[in-house]
Short mmCIF file of C-alpha atoms in Angstrom, two decimals:
data_model
loop_
_atom_site.label_atom_id
_atom_site.label_comp_id
_atom_site.label_asym_id
_atom_site.label_seq_id
_atom_site.Cartn_x
_atom_site.Cartn_y
_atom_site.Cartn_z
CA MET A 1101 0.19 -0.20 0.11
CA THR A 1102 1.14 3.52 -0.78
CA TYR A 1103 0.58 6.06 2.10
CA PRO A 1104 1.69 9.77 1.93
CA LYS A 1105 4.85 10.25 3.96
CA ILE A 1106 3.50 12.73 6.26
CA PRO A 1107 2.00 11.35 9.17
CA LEU A 1108 -0.77 13.85 9.96
CA ALA A 1109 -2.22 13.07 6.76
CA GLN A 1110 -2.03 9.35 7.23
CA SER A 1111 -3.95 10.06 10.48
CA ILE A 1112 -6.80 11.78 8.73
CA ILE A 1113 -7.03 8.74 6.33
CA GLU A 1114 -6.95 6.00 8.70
CA LEU A 1115 -9.65 7.95 10.94
CA LEU A 1116 -12.04 8.42 7.83
CA LEU A 1117 -11.39 4.73 7.03
CA ALA A 1118 -12.46 3.74 10.53
CA LYS A 1119 -15.65 5.38 10.67
CA GLY A 1120 -16.86 4.17 7.46
CA ILE A 1121 -16.51 7.30 5.36
CA PHE A 1122 -15.59 6.01 1.87
CA ASN A 1123 -16.69 8.68 -0.74
CA ILE A 1124 -14.10 11.02 -1.28
CA VAL A 1125 -14.60 14.17 -3.83
CA ILE A 1126 -11.11 15.90 -4.35
CA SER A 1127 -10.53 19.34 -5.81
CA PRO A 1128 -7.25 19.18 -7.53
CA GLY A 1129 -4.34 21.01 -5.90
CA SER A 1130 -1.15 20.91 -4.62
CA ARG A 1131 -1.30 21.64 -0.76
CA ASN A 1132 -3.90 18.71 -0.49
CA ALA A 1133 -1.55 16.36 -2.18
CA PRO A 1134 -0.60 14.08 0.84
CA LEU A 1135 -4.62 13.45 1.20
CA THR A 1136 -4.98 12.92 -2.42
CA ILE A 1137 -2.09 10.24 -2.66
CA GLY A 1138 -3.35 8.44 0.46
CA PHE A 1139 -7.20 8.43 -0.93
CA VAL A 1140 -6.49 7.29 -4.42
CA ASN A 1141 -4.35 4.77 -3.53
CA ASN A 1142 -6.56 2.89 -1.17
CA PRO A 1143 -8.83 0.92 -3.06
CA ILE A 1144 -11.43 1.04 -0.45
CA PHE A 1145 -12.32 4.67 -1.07
CA ASN A 1146 -14.39 5.89 -3.96
CA CYS A 1147 -12.63 8.76 -5.34
CA TYR A 1148 -14.03 11.52 -7.76
CA SER A 1149 -12.18 14.42 -9.29
CA ILE A 1150 -14.27 17.53 -9.48
CA ALA A 1151 -12.02 20.47 -10.43
CA ASP A 1152 -14.42 23.04 -9.78
CA GLU A 1153 -14.79 23.56 -6.16
CA ARG A 1154 -18.34 24.54 -5.68
CA SER A 1155 -19.48 21.98 -8.19
CA ALA A 1156 -17.51 19.45 -6.30
CA ALA A 1157 -19.04 20.30 -2.93
CA PHE A 1158 -22.67 20.09 -4.32
CA PHE A 1159 -21.76 16.94 -6.06
CA ALA A 1160 -20.59 15.37 -2.63
CA LEU A 1161 -23.75 17.09 -1.37
CA GLY A 1162 -25.85 15.04 -3.60
CA ILE A 1163 -23.99 11.69 -2.69
CA ALA A 1164 -24.60 12.32 0.89
CA GLN A 1165 -28.09 12.91 0.32
CA GLN A 1166 -28.78 9.63 -1.19
CA ILE A 1167 -26.36 7.28 1.17
CA ASN A 1168 -27.33 9.17 4.43
CA LYS A 1169 -23.77 8.93 5.39
CA PRO A 1170 -21.04 11.76 5.25
CA VAL A 1171 -19.13 12.40 2.05
CA ALA A 1172 -15.75 14.20 2.43
CA VAL A 1173 -14.51 16.94 0.04
CA VAL A 1174 -10.88 17.70 -0.03
CA CYS A 1175 -9.21 20.72 -1.36
CA THR A 1176 -6.09 22.78 -1.40
CA SER A 1177 -5.20 25.85 0.45
CA GLY A 1178 -6.22 29.59 -0.25
CA SER A 1179 -9.74 30.57 -1.75
CA ALA A 1180 -10.62 27.04 -3.03
CA LEU A 1181 -11.95 26.42 0.43
CA LEU A 1182 -14.45 29.30 0.53
CA ASN A 1183 -15.94 27.69 -2.74
CA TYR A 1184 -17.47 25.10 -0.75
CA TYR A 1185 -19.20 27.20 1.72
CA PRO A 1186 -22.75 27.39 -0.46
CA ALA A 1187 -22.89 23.58 -0.23
CA PHE A 1188 -21.85 23.72 3.51
CA ALA A 1189 -24.65 26.00 4.15
CA GLU A 1190 -26.98 23.78 2.44
CA ALA A 1191 -25.75 20.81 4.34
CA PHE A 1192 -26.13 22.75 7.47
CA TYR A 1193 -29.84 23.66 6.98
CA SER A 1194 -30.84 20.54 4.94
CA GLN A 1195 -29.31 18.32 8.00
CA ILE A 1196 -26.97 16.24 5.44
CA PRO A 1197 -23.79 14.82 6.84
CA PHE A 1198 -20.96 16.58 5.14
CA ILE A 1199 -17.09 16.71 5.90
CA VAL A 1200 -14.86 19.51 4.30
CA ILE A 1201 -11.11 18.86 4.65
CA SER A 1202 -8.94 21.67 3.74
CA ALA A 1203 -5.02 21.58 3.52
CA ASP A 1204 -3.56 24.75 4.95
CA ARG A 1205 -0.07 26.19 5.26
CA PRO A 1206 1.77 25.78 8.38
CA GLN A 1207 0.59 28.72 11.12
CA SER A 1208 3.76 30.42 10.49
CA LYS A 1209 3.07 31.01 6.93
CA ILE A 1210 -0.25 32.77 7.29
CA ASP A 1211 -0.26 36.52 6.98
CA ILE A 1212 3.31 36.94 5.65
CA GLY A 1213 2.31 36.83 2.04
CA ASP A 1214 2.77 33.52 0.82
CA GLY A 1215 0.49 32.55 -2.28
CA GLN A 1216 -2.84 30.65 -2.07
CA THR A 1217 -2.92 31.61 1.61
CA ILE A 1218 -5.82 33.02 3.85
CA ARG A 1219 -7.43 32.67 7.18
CA GLN A 1220 -8.69 29.05 6.99
CA GLU A 1221 -9.36 28.15 10.60
CA ASN A 1222 -13.09 28.73 11.51
CA VAL A 1223 -14.25 29.86 7.90
CA PHE A 1224 -17.45 28.11 8.28
CA ALA A 1225 -18.04 29.00 11.82
CA ASN A 1226 -21.60 30.22 11.38
CA HIS A 1227 -22.82 26.99 9.89
CA SER A 1228 -20.32 24.47 11.04
CA LEU A 1229 -21.25 21.74 13.64
CA PHE A 1230 -17.62 21.27 14.58
CA ASN A 1231 -14.19 22.80 13.59
CA ALA A 1232 -11.27 21.05 13.85
CA ASN A 1233 -8.13 23.20 13.64
CA LEU A 1234 -5.29 20.76 13.59
CA THR A 1235 -1.50 21.37 14.20
CA GLU A 1236 1.05 20.17 11.83
CA ASN A 1237 2.15 17.11 13.72
CA ALA A 1238 0.26 13.93 14.23
CA SER A 1239 -0.55 13.59 17.76
CA GLU A 1240 -3.20 12.46 20.11
CA ASP A 1241 -5.36 15.88 20.05
CA ASN A 1242 -5.13 16.06 16.53
CA ASP A 1243 -6.70 12.62 16.17
CA ALA A 1244 -9.47 13.26 18.91
CA LEU A 1245 -10.33 16.46 17.00
CA ILE A 1246 -10.70 14.58 13.87
CA GLN A 1247 -12.53 12.15 15.38
CA GLU A 1248 -14.97 14.48 17.33
CA ALA A 1249 -15.46 16.25 13.92
CA LEU A 1250 -16.44 12.67 12.14
CA ASN A 1251 -18.71 11.72 14.70
CA ILE A 1252 -20.77 14.90 14.87
CA ALA A 1253 -21.19 14.81 11.04
CA ILE A 1254 -22.36 11.29 11.71
CA ASP A 1255 -24.85 11.89 14.48
CA LYS A 1256 -26.23 15.16 13.85
CA LYS A 1257 -26.33 14.87 10.42
CA GLY A 1258 -24.58 18.25 9.48
CA PRO A 1259 -21.53 20.05 7.78
CA VAL A 1260 -17.95 19.76 9.89
CA HIS A 1261 -14.48 21.32 8.79
CA ILE A 1262 -11.27 19.80 9.66
CA ASN A 1263 -8.21 22.20 8.52
CA ALA A 1264 -4.98 20.29 8.32
CA PRO A 1265 -1.68 22.11 7.69
CA PHE A 1266 1.02 20.71 5.72
CA GLU A 1267 4.50 21.70 5.12
CA GLU A 1268 6.46 20.72 1.71
CA PRO A 1269 7.63 18.49 0.55
CA LEU A 1270 4.08 17.35 -0.22
CA TYR A 1271 4.33 14.49 -2.67
CA GLU A 1272 6.68 11.95 -0.89
CA THR A 1273 5.10 8.49 -0.43
CA THR A 1274 5.92 5.39 2.02
CA SER A 1275 4.86 1.95 2.06
CA GLU A 1276 4.68 2.04 6.02
CA LEU A 1277 1.75 3.19 7.92
CA LEU A 1278 3.28 5.68 10.48
CA VAL A 1279 0.39 6.13 12.94
CA ALA A 1280 -1.99 4.21 14.63
CA PRO A 1281 -4.87 6.35 15.89
CA LYS A 1282 -6.93 5.41 18.83
CA ILE A 1283 -10.54 4.96 17.66
CA ILE A 1284 -13.01 6.95 20.02
CA SER A 1285 -16.69 5.80 19.51
CA SER A 1286 -19.16 8.38 18.99
CA GLY A 1287 -20.98 7.87 21.87
CA SER A 1288 -24.31 8.48 19.95
CA LYS A 1289 -27.48 8.04 21.89
CA GLU A 1290 -30.78 5.91 21.36
CA PHE A 1291 -33.45 8.46 20.87
CA THR A 1292 -36.40 7.77 23.27
CA LEU A 1293 -39.33 9.48 24.13
CA GLU A 1294 -39.02 10.77 27.45
CA GLU A 1295 -42.20 12.85 27.65
CA ASN A 1296 -45.14 11.79 29.36
CA LEU A 1297 -47.85 12.31 26.19
CA SER A 1298 -50.75 12.06 28.34
CA GLU A 1299 -51.14 15.83 28.59
CA PHE A 1300 -50.61 16.14 24.65
CA ALA A 1301 -53.25 13.66 24.09
CA SER A 1302 -55.84 15.08 26.10
CA ILE A 1303 -55.24 18.66 24.10
CA TRP A 1304 -55.31 16.21 20.89
CA ASN A 1305 -58.75 14.94 22.12
CA THR A 1306 -60.26 17.73 22.36
CA ALA A 1307 -59.33 19.71 19.32
CA LYS A 1308 -61.80 19.50 16.09
CA LYS A 1309 -59.13 20.92 13.72
CA LYS A 1310 -55.64 19.72 13.62
CA LEU A 1311 -53.34 20.42 10.80
CA VAL A 1312 -50.23 18.11 9.73
CA LEU A 1313 -47.85 19.76 7.64
CA VAL A 1314 -44.89 17.91 6.23
CA GLY A 1315 -41.77 19.40 4.26
CA VAL A 1316 -38.49 17.76 2.88
CA ASN A 1317 -39.00 13.99 4.01
CA GLU A 1318 -36.87 10.77 3.30
CA PRO A 1319 -38.92 8.26 1.27
CA ASP A 1320 -40.08 5.55 3.36
CA ALA A 1321 -39.36 7.40 6.49
CA VAL A 1322 -42.71 7.08 8.03
CA GLU A 1323 -44.76 3.93 8.42
CA GLN A 1324 -47.95 3.38 6.14
CA GLN A 1325 -49.86 2.48 9.22
CA PHE A 1326 -49.23 5.75 11.14
CA LEU A 1327 -50.19 7.94 7.74
CA ASP A 1328 -53.44 5.87 7.48
CA THR A 1329 -54.28 6.83 10.79
CA LEU A 1330 -53.91 10.67 10.30
CA ALA A 1331 -55.74 10.19 7.07
CA ASN A 1332 -58.99 8.58 8.41
CA ASP A 1333 -59.16 11.16 11.47
CA PRO A 1334 -62.12 13.57 10.34
CA SER A 1335 -60.46 16.07 12.48
CA VAL A 1336 -57.05 16.00 10.83
CA VAL A 1337 -56.05 17.48 7.62
CA VAL A 1338 -52.62 16.36 6.13
CA MET A 1339 -50.77 18.82 3.73
CA ILE A 1340 -48.04 17.46 2.27
CA GLU A 1341 -45.27 19.12 -0.09
CA THR A 1342 -43.49 17.54 -3.23
CA THR A 1343 -40.62 16.81 -1.08
CA SER A 1344 -42.29 15.08 1.57
CA ASN A 1345 -42.28 11.64 -0.34
CA LEU A 1346 -45.44 10.98 1.18
CA HIS A 1347 -48.59 9.63 -0.49
CA HIS A 1348 -52.10 8.79 0.62
CA PRO A 1349 -55.43 9.81 -1.30
CA LYS A 1350 -56.78 11.83 1.36
CA PHE A 1351 -53.51 14.12 1.97
CA ILE A 1352 -53.57 17.47 0.23
CA ASN A 1353 -50.69 17.54 -2.02
CA THR A 1354 -51.01 20.77 -3.90
CA ILE A 1355 -51.26 23.23 -1.01
CA ASP A 1356 -51.16 26.45 -2.85
CA THR A 1357 -53.97 25.35 -5.30
CA ILE A 1358 -56.16 24.75 -2.08
CA ILE A 1359 -55.37 27.86 -0.03
CA THR A 1360 -54.47 30.44 -2.65
CA PRO A 1361 -58.04 31.52 -3.60
CA PHE A 1362 -59.58 31.64 0.20
CA THR A 1363 -61.16 34.50 1.39
CA ASN A 1364 -60.46 35.78 4.78
CA ASP A 1365 -63.45 34.00 6.04
CA ASP A 1366 -61.96 30.76 4.76
CA PHE A 1367 -58.80 31.28 6.23
CA ILE A 1368 -60.56 31.69 9.65
CA ASP A 1369 -62.62 28.54 9.10
CA PHE A 1370 -59.45 26.75 8.31
CA GLN A 1371 -57.26 28.04 10.97
CA PRO A 1372 -56.14 24.81 12.97
CA GLU A 1373 -56.03 24.51 16.52
CA ILE A 1374 -53.21 22.16 16.59
CA LEU A 1375 -50.52 22.27 14.18
CA VAL A 1376 -48.13 19.43 13.92
CA THR A 1377 -45.04 19.30 11.78
CA PHE A 1378 -42.28 17.02 10.88
CA GLY A 1379 -39.65 16.93 7.78
CA GLY A 1380 -37.32 19.92 7.00
CA MET A 1381 -38.19 23.07 4.93
CA ILE A 1382 -41.42 24.36 3.46
CA VAL A 1383 -41.31 25.40 0.18
CA SER A 1384 -44.93 27.10 -0.16
CA LYS A 1385 -44.70 30.89 0.84
CA ARG A 1386 -48.54 30.70 0.99
CA ILE A 1387 -49.10 28.27 3.84
CA LYS A 1388 -46.20 29.79 5.75
CA ALA A 1389 -47.91 33.22 5.64
CA PHE A 1390 -51.36 31.65 6.43
CA LEU A 1391 -49.90 30.08 9.95
CA ARG A 1392 -48.07 33.07 10.73
CA LYS A 1393 -51.16 35.47 10.44
CA TYR A 1394 -53.58 32.52 11.79
CA GLN A 1395 -51.92 30.87 14.36
CA PRO A 1396 -52.68 27.49 16.04
CA ASN A 1397 -53.07 27.28 19.71
CA TYR A 1398 -50.07 24.68 19.56
CA HIS A 1399 -47.32 23.85 17.25
CA TRP A 1400 -45.54 20.73 17.97
CA HIS A 1401 -42.48 19.74 15.87
CA ILE A 1402 -41.18 16.10 15.55
CA ASP A 1403 -37.49 15.86 14.90
CA ILE A 1404 -34.41 14.31 16.43
CA LEU A 1405 -32.57 17.12 16.01
CA ARG A 1406 -33.82 20.28 15.41
CA ALA A 1407 -37.12 22.48 15.49
CA TYR A 1408 -37.37 25.74 13.72
CA ASP A 1409 -40.20 28.22 14.99
CA THR A 1410 -41.29 28.83 10.87
CA PHE A 1411 -44.53 30.08 11.98
CA GLY A 1412 -43.83 32.18 15.34
CA CYS A 1413 -45.86 29.71 17.65
CA LEU A 1414 -43.79 26.56 18.43
CA THR A 1415 -44.93 25.30 21.56
CA LYS A 1416 -43.16 21.88 21.71
CA HIS A 1417 -40.33 20.15 20.26
CA PHE A 1418 -40.20 16.23 20.24
CA GLU A 1419 -36.98 15.05 19.75
CA VAL A 1420 -37.76 11.64 18.23
CA THR A 1421 -38.39 10.29 15.00
CA PRO A 1422 -42.04 10.45 13.53
CA ASN A 1423 -42.43 6.81 13.99
CA LEU A 1424 -41.36 6.58 17.51
CA PHE A 1425 -43.70 9.59 18.43
CA PHE A 1426 -46.83 8.25 16.39
CA GLN A 1427 -46.21 4.79 18.04
CA SER A 1428 -46.32 6.25 21.42
CA PHE A 1429 -48.90 8.67 20.66
CA PHE A 1430 -51.51 7.06 18.45
CA PRO A 1431 -52.88 4.52 21.42
CA LEU A 1432 -53.75 7.52 23.62
CA ILE A 1433 -56.00 9.35 21.27
CA LYS A 1434 -59.42 8.87 19.95
CA THR A 1435 -61.90 10.03 17.08
CA VAL A 1436 -63.38 13.48 17.61
CA GLU A 1437 -66.64 14.41 15.84
CA SER A 1438 -65.64 16.74 12.93
CA ASN A 1439 -66.03 18.26 9.43
CA TYR A 1440 -62.67 19.64 9.35
CA ASN A 1441 -61.30 16.95 6.88
CA GLN A 1442 -64.26 16.75 4.95
CA LYS A 1443 -64.49 20.31 3.96
CA LEU A 1444 -60.90 20.31 2.71
CA GLN A 1445 -61.69 17.08 0.77
CA ASN A 1446 -64.54 19.01 -1.02
CA ILE A 1447 -62.30 21.89 -1.90
CA LYS A 1448 -59.60 19.32 -3.09
CA ALA A 1449 -62.40 18.02 -5.42
CA LEU A 1450 -63.40 21.26 -6.80
CA ARG A 1451 -59.78 22.52 -7.39
CA GLN A 1452 -59.04 19.47 -9.25
CA GLN A 1453 -61.94 19.81 -11.60
CA LYS A 1454 -61.05 23.65 -12.00
CA SER A 1455 -57.35 22.81 -12.84
CA LEU A 1456 -58.11 20.09 -15.31
CA GLU A 1457 -60.55 22.69 -16.88
CA TYR A 1458 -58.02 25.44 -17.22
CA LEU A 1459 -55.08 23.21 -18.40
CA THR A 1460 -57.29 22.38 -21.48
CA LYS A 1461 -57.25 26.24 -22.46
CA ILE A 1462 -53.77 27.54 -21.91
CA PRO A 1463 -51.14 27.99 -24.42
CA PHE A 1464 -47.84 26.41 -24.23
CA THR A 1465 -46.00 27.66 -21.32
CA ASP A 1466 -44.06 26.80 -18.28
CA PHE A 1467 -47.15 25.32 -16.86
CA LYS A 1468 -48.24 23.24 -19.83
CA VAL A 1469 -44.58 21.98 -19.73
CA PHE A 1470 -45.15 20.82 -16.23
CA GLU A 1471 -48.44 19.09 -17.07
CA LYS A 1472 -46.92 17.14 -19.69
CA VAL A 1473 -43.71 16.36 -17.97
CA ILE A 1474 -44.83 15.26 -14.58
CA PRO A 1475 -46.99 12.23 -15.89
CA ALA A 1476 -44.09 11.03 -18.51
CA LEU A 1477 -41.67 10.47 -15.61
CA PRO A 1478 -40.61 7.02 -15.51
CA LYS A 1479 -42.00 4.93 -12.57
CA ASN A 1480 -39.09 4.19 -9.48
CA SER A 1481 -36.90 6.96 -10.94
CA GLN A 1482 -35.59 9.64 -8.77
CA LEU A 1483 -36.70 13.28 -9.64
CA GLN A 1484 -34.15 16.10 -8.66
CA ILE A 1485 -35.78 19.83 -8.83
CA SER A 1486 -33.90 23.24 -8.68
CA ASN A 1487 -34.95 26.08 -7.06
CA SER A 1488 -37.13 29.12 -7.95
CA SER A 1489 -39.84 28.43 -10.17
CA PRO A 1490 -39.37 24.67 -11.11
CA ILE A 1491 -40.07 23.64 -7.35
CA ARG A 1492 -43.01 25.94 -7.25
CA TYR A 1493 -44.63 24.69 -10.68
CA ALA A 1494 -43.78 20.99 -9.32
CA GLN A 1495 -45.98 21.66 -6.29
CA LEU A 1496 -49.18 21.98 -8.51
CA PHE A 1497 -49.22 18.47 -9.56
CA ASP A 1498 -49.71 14.93 -8.50
CA ILE A 1499 -46.51 13.06 -8.57
CA GLU A 1500 -46.40 9.09 -9.29
CA LYS A 1501 -45.74 7.63 -5.72
CA SER A 1502 -42.94 5.35 -7.01
CA ILE A 1503 -40.77 8.42 -7.66
CA GLU A 1504 -38.61 9.92 -5.15
CA VAL A 1505 -38.23 13.79 -5.21
CA PHE A 1506 -35.58 15.60 -3.65
CA SER A 1507 -34.61 19.58 -4.01
CA ASN A 1508 -31.75 21.56 -2.22
CA ARG A 1509 -34.45 23.43 -0.03
CA GLY A 1510 -31.93 24.09 2.80
CA THR A 1511 -31.13 27.60 1.80
CA SER A 1512 -33.07 27.21 -1.46
CA GLY A 1513 -30.51 28.62 -3.59
CA ILE A 1514 -29.78 27.80 -7.47
CA ASP A 1515 -26.05 27.77 -7.23
CA GLY A 1516 -25.69 24.29 -7.03
CA SER A 1517 -28.62 22.21 -8.02
CA THR A 1518 -27.27 20.38 -11.17
CA SER A 1519 -24.18 19.54 -9.41
CA THR A 1520 -26.29 18.11 -6.66
CA ALA A 1521 -28.43 16.31 -8.89
CA ILE A 1522 -25.56 14.55 -10.74
CA GLY A 1523 -24.09 13.60 -7.21
CA ALA A 1524 -27.43 12.11 -6.19
CA ALA A 1525 -27.79 10.25 -9.61
CA VAL A 1526 -24.23 8.65 -8.62
CA GLY A 1527 -25.40 7.97 -5.05
CA SER A 1528 -28.51 6.27 -5.68
CA LEU A 1529 -27.75 4.52 -8.90
CA LYS A 1530 -31.47 5.07 -9.77
CA PRO A 1531 -32.75 6.68 -13.45
CA THR A 1532 -32.49 10.32 -12.41
CA ILE A 1533 -34.53 13.13 -14.03
CA PHE A 1534 -33.33 16.85 -13.11
CA ILE A 1535 -35.94 19.57 -14.08
CA THR A 1536 -34.29 22.96 -14.04
CA GLY A 1537 -34.69 26.56 -14.89
CA ASP A 1538 -32.24 28.35 -17.49
CA ILE A 1539 -30.82 30.64 -15.11
CA GLY A 1540 -29.94 27.83 -12.49
CA PHE A 1541 -28.75 25.71 -15.18
CA LEU A 1542 -26.38 28.41 -16.68
CA TYR A 1543 -25.22 29.50 -13.09
CA ASP A 1544 -24.21 25.94 -12.41
CA SER A 1545 -22.95 24.95 -15.91
CA ASN A 1546 -19.66 23.53 -14.72
CA ALA A 1547 -21.77 20.80 -13.38
CA LEU A 1548 -21.43 19.24 -16.39
CA TRP A 1549 -17.68 19.16 -16.24
CA ASN A 1550 -17.83 15.81 -14.40
CA ASN A 1551 -16.44 12.40 -15.54
CA TYR A 1552 -19.17 10.44 -13.49
CA ILE A 1553 -22.30 11.35 -15.04
CA PRO A 1554 -24.69 8.44 -15.34
CA LYS A 1555 -25.86 7.21 -18.66
CA ASN A 1556 -29.26 7.32 -17.34
CA PHE A 1557 -29.07 11.02 -16.03
CA LYS A 1558 -31.60 13.35 -17.96
CA ILE A 1559 -31.91 17.07 -17.72
CA ILE A 1560 -35.10 18.85 -18.79
CA LEU A 1561 -34.21 22.29 -19.01
CA ILE A 1562 -37.07 24.53 -19.15
CA ASN A 1563 -35.57 27.89 -21.11
CA ASN A 1564 -37.81 30.96 -20.82
CA GLY A 1565 -35.25 33.53 -21.50
CA GLY A 1566 -34.64 34.57 -17.75
CA GLY A 1567 -35.60 34.43 -14.23
CA GLY A 1568 -39.42 33.87 -14.60
CA ILE A 1569 -39.60 33.75 -10.71
CA PHE A 1570 -39.13 37.58 -10.81
CA ARG A 1571 -42.24 37.96 -12.96
CA ILE A 1572 -44.30 36.09 -10.54
CA LEU A 1573 -43.28 37.64 -7.54
CA PRO A 1574 -44.51 41.22 -6.36
CA GLY A 1575 -43.09 44.16 -7.83
CA HIS A 1576 -42.56 42.98 -11.37
CA ASP A 1577 -42.61 45.95 -13.94
CA GLU A 1578 -41.72 45.42 -17.82
CA THR A 1579 -38.57 47.84 -17.77
CA PRO A 1580 -34.99 47.58 -18.81
CA VAL A 1581 -34.11 47.73 -14.90
CA PHE A 1582 -36.38 44.82 -14.28
CA ASN A 1583 -35.25 42.86 -17.34
CA THR A 1584 -31.48 43.49 -16.84
CA PHE A 1585 -31.01 43.30 -13.18
CA PHE A 1586 -33.98 41.28 -11.92
CA GLU A 1587 -34.97 38.82 -14.51
CA THR A 1588 -31.32 38.38 -16.36
CA SER A 1589 -32.61 38.28 -19.99
CA HIS A 1590 -30.55 36.23 -22.19
CA CYS A 1591 -30.57 34.51 -25.56
CA LEU A 1592 -28.52 31.59 -24.44
CA THR A 1593 -29.07 27.89 -24.90
CA ALA A 1594 -27.63 24.49 -23.87
CA GLU A 1595 -26.89 23.37 -27.07
CA LEU A 1596 -23.08 23.81 -27.29
CA LEU A 1597 -22.61 23.10 -23.75
CA ALA A 1598 -24.12 19.65 -24.32
CA LYS A 1599 -22.02 19.07 -27.25
CA MET A 1600 -18.85 20.21 -25.30
CA HIS A 1601 -19.47 18.10 -22.52
CA GLY A 1602 -20.67 14.98 -24.47
CA LEU A 1603 -24.27 14.88 -23.67
CA ASN A 1604 -27.36 14.17 -26.28
CA TYR A 1605 -29.38 17.30 -26.88
CA LEU A 1606 -33.04 17.40 -27.69
CA THR A 1607 -35.44 20.49 -27.96
CA ALA A 1608 -39.15 21.30 -27.90
CA SER A 1609 -41.27 24.48 -28.21
CA THR A 1610 -44.75 23.24 -28.84
CA GLU A 1611 -46.92 20.56 -26.91
CA ILE A 1612 -46.52 18.02 -30.12
CA THR A 1613 -42.42 18.41 -30.13
CA LEU A 1614 -42.36 18.04 -26.33
CA GLU A 1615 -44.33 14.68 -26.09
CA ILE A 1616 -42.35 13.32 -28.97
CA SER A 1617 -38.99 14.53 -27.13
CA LEU A 1618 -39.86 12.99 -23.93
CA ILE A 1619 -40.23 9.98 -25.54
CA ALA A 1620 -37.13 10.11 -27.02
CA LEU A 1621 -35.48 11.28 -23.73
CA PHE A 1622 -36.91 8.32 -21.71
CA SER A 1623 -36.19 5.65 -24.16
CA ASP A 1624 -32.44 6.08 -24.32
CA ASP A 1625 -30.31 5.19 -21.44
CA GLU A 1626 -27.16 5.18 -23.60
CA LYS A 1627 -26.06 8.68 -22.84
CA PRO A 1628 -27.04 11.25 -20.55
CA THR A 1629 -29.17 13.81 -22.23
CA ILE A 1630 -30.67 17.49 -22.05
CA LEU A 1631 -34.12 18.14 -23.30
CA GLU A 1632 -34.26 22.08 -23.69
CA VAL A 1633 -37.91 23.27 -23.66
CA PHE A 1634 -38.31 26.56 -24.86
CA THR A 1635 -41.22 28.85 -23.60
CA PRO A 1636 -42.60 32.44 -24.23
CA THR A 1637 -40.88 34.84 -21.87
CA LEU A 1638 -43.99 37.11 -21.50
CA GLU A 1639 -46.77 34.39 -21.14
CA ASN A 1640 -45.68 32.28 -18.21
CA ASP A 1641 -46.47 34.63 -15.57
CA LYS A 1642 -49.75 35.50 -16.58
CA VAL A 1643 -51.07 31.76 -17.31
CA LEU A 1644 -50.00 30.86 -13.92
CA LEU A 1645 -51.43 33.97 -11.98
CA GLN A 1646 -54.76 33.56 -13.88
CA TYR A 1647 -54.64 29.90 -12.75
CA PHE A 1648 -55.34 30.86 -9.14
CA ASN A 1649 -58.10 33.20 -10.38
CA GLU A 1650 -59.87 30.46 -12.17
CA LEU A 1651 -60.05 27.47 -9.03
CA VAL A 1652 -63.07 29.08 -7.45
#
């Protein structure tokens, strides 16, 4: 076996090996050469070389999102490290285990004018669960810091930073393992429900209006028996987002479609007494605005790690999994006579009818594209959705229950959606479809500078000539300032990018050509493909905004 000659590099590699962290994304450089040599020469590690650090970090994030284990990214010294920050912040808010290992100059070389040198220690302090600032020589103290970082990333599902100073020479190797770090167990605790739930059951059993709201959630994370109990309770309405990966015929899965047409009286009537939430971030701005204005008496959040007070009325955080909570809670509850659920089912049926009627008469726009694309998605595939307009359009349609849905909703940025989707495709091995807008795609175009894109990875790129989300948001005004500085109007396409990176390329600009191109897209798994769909810039927002007026 070939090892780096620097003992500190050996310690880091051996400890990742001991903790079962085998996926390593390396951003090529010189200062991190000792780590690169060690990882690449050990066949147990799956090593990926991604040149663009921002893309590399989101690629690693996508793998970690799928395998639910930490993935490490490794970079050289200097500004390279700072390019990991967008993905680092996403990992923090999305609760994804993520490890940044940065090579650094020795402390004596900082702030003396050496090239590629910045103050690397604690650069992620605002979003890091732990910062291991190592000293140059291998030691028990360094080993303890490294392991604390790794254990926290695993147990608390978030990002950590290990900063390792290396002095030249950097490329020397040895066949001798020079370190034998003592392994420290994580000491992670079993999560148990310590509260007496009888008090909460009493509150539940007297409430006639209970709302369960579910955001980002891993597939198959909640047992179906518990979902059935919620669905069949007449006093409970369950609202789920596309990213919840939950399914039941009685659940409300198009939230904005239901509540956008509500009057003030409708909102008052819908105001819950109890709100129960689990899962991650909520996409719908409308449901957030509703619950902030018409607050429940009680808001209980179920999550083993965190509880954000999203609606300004959080009263209880149950630090357990939803399964454990429901297993203990449901034997204590009883059925309450209520028409809360039935009212929403009636509204849901009306909205579905009105939606179908509206979709038959709209022109070819973004909305029509989603109407055609969503039902055409292959069963048992993975759907990755970029932020801004695409995730919001996706929320308006039913998605087949065998399809797993993901999106970077931690910080909701557009900066790494394509890179994340490619990493997720590598991590899951499932056929993966990525739906994106033109601005997000162009912003992360270096994601295609990647030698690991699976053959069954497909991109559906909706090109409406700018940032369509800004036409939907309040404040839109057709002026040069808006077009240049908000919408970012452009005439760019993905054709030459696809050619440069060796991807197949298809186009569509009408309903008929879209249907034909979708068949071609999903019938060929021999090469990754981009399907670029062109829609009219000036029509999309009008069609979408009118949709909500037609639902009553």
